[in-house]
């Protein structure tokens, strides 16, 4: 399959910084001939700005290959849930993917497998593909919490905790068995690797996974462009 590349900006960047990044990226993207699906997941506050930029400045180039992602989603429908981002809130944006259950959400916001499963529900109801993040210890238990008929509608991102933000990516030999475990638990799903992915190491993984979830190295537009180039066709 064609690589799926997701930039996870986490809680970095304000609007001016995002627009400066987009100007550099747009110059590259207007000439891009590859097949990769590229997704930018900015902080929720910047979704409107990116959506506007995509429509106004890059809409004509490779429509369908560039889209927005959200870094998290409410486990509830729209309603009295202060601070939550519901599918209704993002309905007018070109959001195709929702990252759910990132280890930082689990660790700092105490998200449970059941909440992640509810987020999967919400995303799918809106026609958004959930990107379920897992580490090796809870591949099976997270899959078990998600309705069976929804499992194969997910993308799964394998993100080993020690590799996230550490600058030390996990060796491919250690990634391979986890990819098999994810297939056993979720079925035929696209599998991403995340954890200190850079333009220097991304090519090592392209035979084993279907794409990448990239944090730190997606913050610099030029480095992100290099990652897109190295990740494949
Ligand atoms: P990193 O983050 O690329 O900075 O390691 C990846 C992620 O947390 O999605």
GROMACS .gro file of C-alpha atoms and ligand atoms in nm:
model
  242
    1UNK     CA    1   0.000   0.000   0.000
    2UNK     CA    2   0.104   0.360  -0.036
    3UNK     CA    3   0.269   0.500   0.275
    4UNK     CA    4   0.058   0.690   0.525
    5UNK     CA    5   0.260   0.967   0.689
    6UNK     CA    6   0.115   1.153   0.984
    7UNK     CA    7   0.276   1.462   1.136
    8UNK     CA    8   0.182   1.491   1.503
    9UNK     CA    9   0.262   1.844   1.614
   10UNK     CA   10   0.146   1.775   1.972
   11UNK     CA   11   0.097   2.106   2.156
   12UNK     CA   12   0.361   2.292   1.956
   13UNK     CA   13   0.316   2.597   1.732
   14UNK     CA   14   0.098   2.905   1.720
   15UNK     CA   15  -0.078   3.029   1.408
   16UNK     CA   16   0.214   3.237   1.276
   17UNK     CA   17   0.454   2.944   1.317
   18UNK     CA   18   0.211   2.707   1.149
   19UNK     CA   19   0.164   2.938   0.851
   20UNK     CA   20   0.540   2.978   0.809
   21UNK     CA   21   0.573   2.596   0.811
   22UNK     CA   22   0.292   2.564   0.558
   23UNK     CA   23   0.451   2.810   0.314
   24UNK     CA   24   0.762   2.591   0.297
   25UNK     CA   25   0.562   2.272   0.276
   26UNK     CA   26   0.329   2.407   0.004
   27UNK     CA   27   0.623   2.489  -0.222
   28UNK     CA   28   0.731   2.125  -0.200
   29UNK     CA   29   0.383   1.978  -0.219
   30UNK     CA   30   0.294   2.168  -0.537
   31UNK     CA   31   0.560   1.965  -0.719
   32UNK     CA   32   0.520   1.638  -0.531
   33UNK     CA   33   0.476   1.337  -0.759
   34UNK     CA   34   0.474   1.058  -0.504
   35UNK     CA   35   0.183   0.844  -0.389
   36UNK     CA   36   0.204   0.889  -0.012
   37UNK     CA   37  -0.096   0.997   0.190
   38UNK     CA   38   0.019   1.290   0.402
   39UNK     CA   39  -0.167   1.400   0.712
   40UNK     CA   40  -0.095   1.698   0.934
   41UNK     CA   41  -0.231   1.675   1.288
   42UNK     CA   42  -0.192   2.022   1.440
   43UNK     CA   43  -0.316   2.135   1.781
   44UNK     CA   44  -0.697   2.164   1.761
   45UNK     CA   45  -0.674   2.545   1.783
   46UNK     CA   46  -0.497   2.550   1.445
   47UNK     CA   47  -0.730   2.317   1.254
   48UNK     CA   48  -0.923   2.610   1.106
   49UNK     CA   49  -0.608   2.786   0.986
   50UNK     CA   50  -0.470   2.471   0.825
   51UNK     CA   51  -0.803   2.386   0.671
   52UNK     CA   52  -0.820   2.735   0.522
   53UNK     CA   53  -0.462   2.710   0.394
   54UNK     CA   54  -0.523   2.369   0.234
   55UNK     CA   55  -0.838   2.490   0.058
   56UNK     CA   56  -0.709   2.827  -0.054
   57UNK     CA   57  -0.346   2.755  -0.131
   58UNK     CA   58  -0.304   2.386  -0.202
   59UNK     CA   59  -0.648   2.262  -0.295
   60UNK     CA   60  -0.564   2.216  -0.660
   61UNK     CA   61  -0.259   1.998  -0.603
   62UNK     CA   62  -0.316   1.629  -0.540
   63UNK     CA   63  -0.651   1.660  -0.372
   64UNK     CA   64  -0.715   1.356  -0.161
   65UNK     CA   65  -0.350   1.293  -0.082
   66UNK     CA   66  -0.321   1.566   0.178
   67UNK     CA   67  -0.553   1.591   0.473
   68UNK     CA   68  -0.587   1.693   0.834
   69UNK     CA   69  -0.578   1.479   1.143
   70UNK     CA   70  -0.678   1.549   1.500
   71UNK     CA   71  -0.453   1.445   1.786
   72UNK     CA   72  -0.742   1.339   2.002
   73UNK     CA   73  -1.118   1.327   1.997
   74UNK     CA   74  -1.391   1.333   2.257
   75UNK     CA   75  -1.523   0.991   2.356
   76UNK     CA   76  -1.867   1.158   2.370
   77UNK     CA   77  -2.094   1.311   2.109
   78UNK     CA   78  -2.136   1.691   2.113
   79UNK     CA   79  -2.289   1.818   2.435
   80UNK     CA   80  -2.200   1.948   2.779
   81UNK     CA   81  -1.841   1.822   2.790
   82UNK     CA   82  -1.623   2.124   2.862
   83UNK     CA   83  -1.290   2.119   2.682
   84UNK     CA   84  -1.369   1.818   2.465
   85UNK     CA   85  -1.334   1.813   2.085
   86UNK     CA   86  -1.642   1.647   1.936
   87UNK     CA   87  -1.692   1.523   1.584
   88UNK     CA   88  -1.946   1.804   1.535
   89UNK     CA   89  -1.676   2.060   1.619
   90UNK     CA   90  -1.459   1.942   1.330
   91UNK     CA   91  -1.729   1.848   1.081
   92UNK     CA   92  -1.643   2.123   0.831
   93UNK     CA   93  -1.272   2.058   0.825
   94UNK     CA   94  -1.092   1.814   0.597
   95UNK     CA   95  -1.016   1.577   0.882
   96UNK     CA   96  -0.963   1.220   0.766
   97UNK     CA   97  -0.778   1.073   1.064
   98UNK     CA   98  -0.805   1.091   1.442
   99UNK     CA   99  -0.515   0.981   1.659
  100UNK     CA  100  -0.661   0.808   1.962
  101UNK     CA  101  -0.496   0.659   2.269
  102UNK     CA  102  -0.156   0.819   2.224
  103UNK     CA  103   0.067   0.714   2.514
  104UNK     CA  104   0.088   1.077   2.625
  105UNK     CA  105  -0.292   1.083   2.655
  106UNK     CA  106  -0.285   0.759   2.849
  107UNK     CA  107  -0.005   0.876   3.075
  108UNK     CA  108  -0.091   1.239   3.148
  109UNK     CA  109  -0.468   1.231   3.101
  110UNK     CA  110  -0.526   0.878   3.233
  111UNK     CA  111  -0.711   0.755   2.929
  112UNK     CA  112  -0.836   0.400   2.945
  113UNK     CA  113  -0.883   0.132   2.681
  114UNK     CA  114  -1.260   0.181   2.711
  115UNK     CA  115  -1.234   0.556   2.645
  116UNK     CA  116  -1.012   0.489   2.346
  117UNK     CA  117  -1.276   0.244   2.218
  118UNK     CA  118  -1.542   0.516   2.253
  119UNK     CA  119  -1.322   0.753   2.057
  120UNK     CA  120  -1.294   0.490   1.783
  121UNK     CA  121  -1.674   0.479   1.782
  122UNK     CA  122  -1.704   0.856   1.751
  123UNK     CA  123  -1.447   0.877   1.474
  124UNK     CA  124  -1.602   0.600   1.267
  125UNK     CA  125  -1.950   0.751   1.307
  126UNK     CA  126  -1.814   1.064   1.139
  127UNK     CA  127  -1.634   0.879   0.860
  128UNK     CA  128  -1.295   0.953   1.018
  129UNK     CA  129  -1.033   0.677   1.038
  130UNK     CA  130  -0.909   0.622   1.394
  131UNK     CA  131  -0.535   0.580   1.439
  132UNK     CA  132  -0.514   0.368   1.753
  133UNK     CA  133  -0.179   0.402   1.928
  134UNK     CA  134  -0.048   0.100   2.116
  135UNK     CA  135   0.263  -0.020   2.290
  136UNK     CA  136   0.364  -0.385   2.308
  137UNK     CA  137   0.213  -0.446   2.654
  138UNK     CA  138  -0.141  -0.362   2.558
  139UNK     CA  139  -0.189  -0.456   2.194
  140UNK     CA  140  -0.431  -0.737   2.283
  141UNK     CA  141  -0.613  -0.565   2.568
  142UNK     CA  142  -0.672  -0.250   2.363
  143UNK     CA  143  -0.798  -0.455   2.069
  144UNK     CA  144  -1.027  -0.650   2.302
  145UNK     CA  145  -1.192  -0.326   2.418
  146UNK     CA  146  -1.284  -0.226   2.061
  147UNK     CA  147  -1.592  -0.375   1.894
  148UNK     CA  148  -1.492  -0.663   1.667
  149UNK     CA  149  -1.649  -0.517   1.356
  150UNK     CA  150  -1.458  -0.193   1.408
  151UNK     CA  151  -1.110  -0.339   1.444
  152UNK     CA  152  -1.033  -0.362   1.074
  153UNK     CA  153  -1.156  -0.007   1.018
  154UNK     CA  154  -0.869   0.124   1.229
  155UNK     CA  155  -0.512   0.216   1.150
  156UNK     CA  156  -0.280   0.102   1.430
  157UNK     CA  157   0.031   0.295   1.530
  158UNK     CA  158   0.295   0.101   1.719
  159UNK     CA  159   0.471   0.349   1.943
  160UNK     CA  160   0.722   0.202   2.189
  161UNK     CA  161   0.732   0.431   2.491
  162UNK     CA  162   1.109   0.446   2.519
  163UNK     CA  163   1.142   0.554   2.156
  164UNK     CA  164   0.898   0.846   2.172
  165UNK     CA  165   1.078   1.177   2.179
  166UNK     CA  166   1.401   1.012   2.291
  167UNK     CA  167   1.595   1.037   1.967
  168UNK     CA  168   1.649   0.661   1.981
  169UNK     CA  169   1.426   0.477   1.734
  170UNK     CA  170   1.347   0.113   1.797
  171UNK     CA  171   1.554  -0.132   1.589
  172UNK     CA  172   1.354  -0.293   1.312
  173UNK     CA  173   1.421  -0.640   1.451
  174UNK     CA  174   1.222  -0.544   1.762
  175UNK     CA  175   0.943  -0.384   1.561
  176UNK     CA  176   0.875  -0.692   1.348
  177UNK     CA  177   0.727  -0.920   1.618
  178UNK     CA  178   0.501  -0.641   1.740
  179UNK     CA  179   0.373  -0.586   1.387
  180UNK     CA  180   0.278  -0.957   1.385
  181UNK     CA  181   0.108  -0.923   1.724
  182UNK     CA  182  -0.092  -0.624   1.599
  183UNK     CA  183  -0.205  -0.820   1.292
  184UNK     CA  184  -0.309  -1.109   1.516
  185UNK     CA  185  -0.511  -0.879   1.742
  186UNK     CA  186  -0.660  -0.628   1.495
  187UNK     CA  187  -0.663  -0.818   1.166
  188UNK     CA  188  -0.573  -0.670   0.830
  189UNK     CA  189  -0.501  -0.311   0.926
  190UNK     CA  190  -0.243  -0.060   0.810
  191UNK     CA  191   0.031  -0.043   1.072
  192UNK     CA  192   0.240   0.264   1.141
  193UNK     CA  193   0.561   0.293   1.338
  194UNK     CA  194   0.618   0.596   1.561
  195UNK     CA  195   0.907   0.683   1.790
  196UNK     CA  196   1.199   0.910   1.694
  197UNK     CA  197   1.138   0.868   1.322
  198UNK     CA  198   1.365   1.095   1.116
  199UNK     CA  199   1.478   1.131   0.758
  200UNK     CA  200   1.788   0.936   0.862
  201UNK     CA  201   1.606   0.622   0.977
  202UNK     CA  202   1.266   0.617   0.807
  203UNK     CA  203   1.381   0.407   0.510
  204UNK     CA  204   1.479   0.120   0.745
  205UNK     CA  205   1.115   0.050   0.820
  206UNK     CA  206   0.939   0.082   0.488
  207UNK     CA  207   0.935  -0.293   0.416
  208UNK     CA  208   0.779  -0.373   0.751
  209UNK     CA  209   0.520  -0.103   0.819
  210UNK     CA  210   0.267   0.090   0.611
  211UNK     CA  211   0.358   0.434   0.733
  212UNK     CA  212   0.474   0.654   1.017
  213UNK     CA  213   0.352   0.871   1.300
  214UNK     CA  214   0.611   1.143   1.340
  215UNK     CA  215   0.637   1.388   1.631
  216UNK     CA  216   0.948   1.602   1.685
  217UNK     CA  217   1.085   1.571   1.334
  218UNK     CA  218   0.760   1.689   1.178
  219UNK     CA  219   0.792   2.029   1.343
  220UNK     CA  220   1.057   2.141   1.099
  221UNK     CA  221   0.903   2.168   0.751
  222UNK     CA  222   1.226   2.086   0.570
  223UNK     CA  223   1.287   1.773   0.777
  224UNK     CA  224   0.926   1.665   0.725
  225UNK     CA  225   0.975   1.703   0.349
  226UNK     CA  226   1.288   1.485   0.369
  227UNK     CA  227   1.091   1.222   0.558
  228UNK     CA  228   0.821   1.220   0.288
  229UNK     CA  229   1.088   1.178   0.021
  230UNK     CA  230   1.267   0.896   0.202
  231UNK     CA  231   0.952   0.713   0.310
  232UNK     CA  232   0.877   0.595  -0.036
  233UNK     CA  233   0.725   0.643  -0.372
  234LIG     P1  234   0.853   1.147   1.822
  234LIG     O1  235   0.699   1.131   1.861
  234LIG     O2  236   0.861   1.136   1.671
  234LIG     O3  237   0.892   1.282   1.872
  234LIG     O4  238   0.927   1.037   1.888
  234LIG     C1  239   0.618   1.036   1.799
  234LIG     C2  240   0.481   1.038   1.859
  234LIG     O5  241   0.470   1.052   1.981
  234LIG     O6  242   0.380   1.029   1.788
   0.00000   0.00000   0.00000
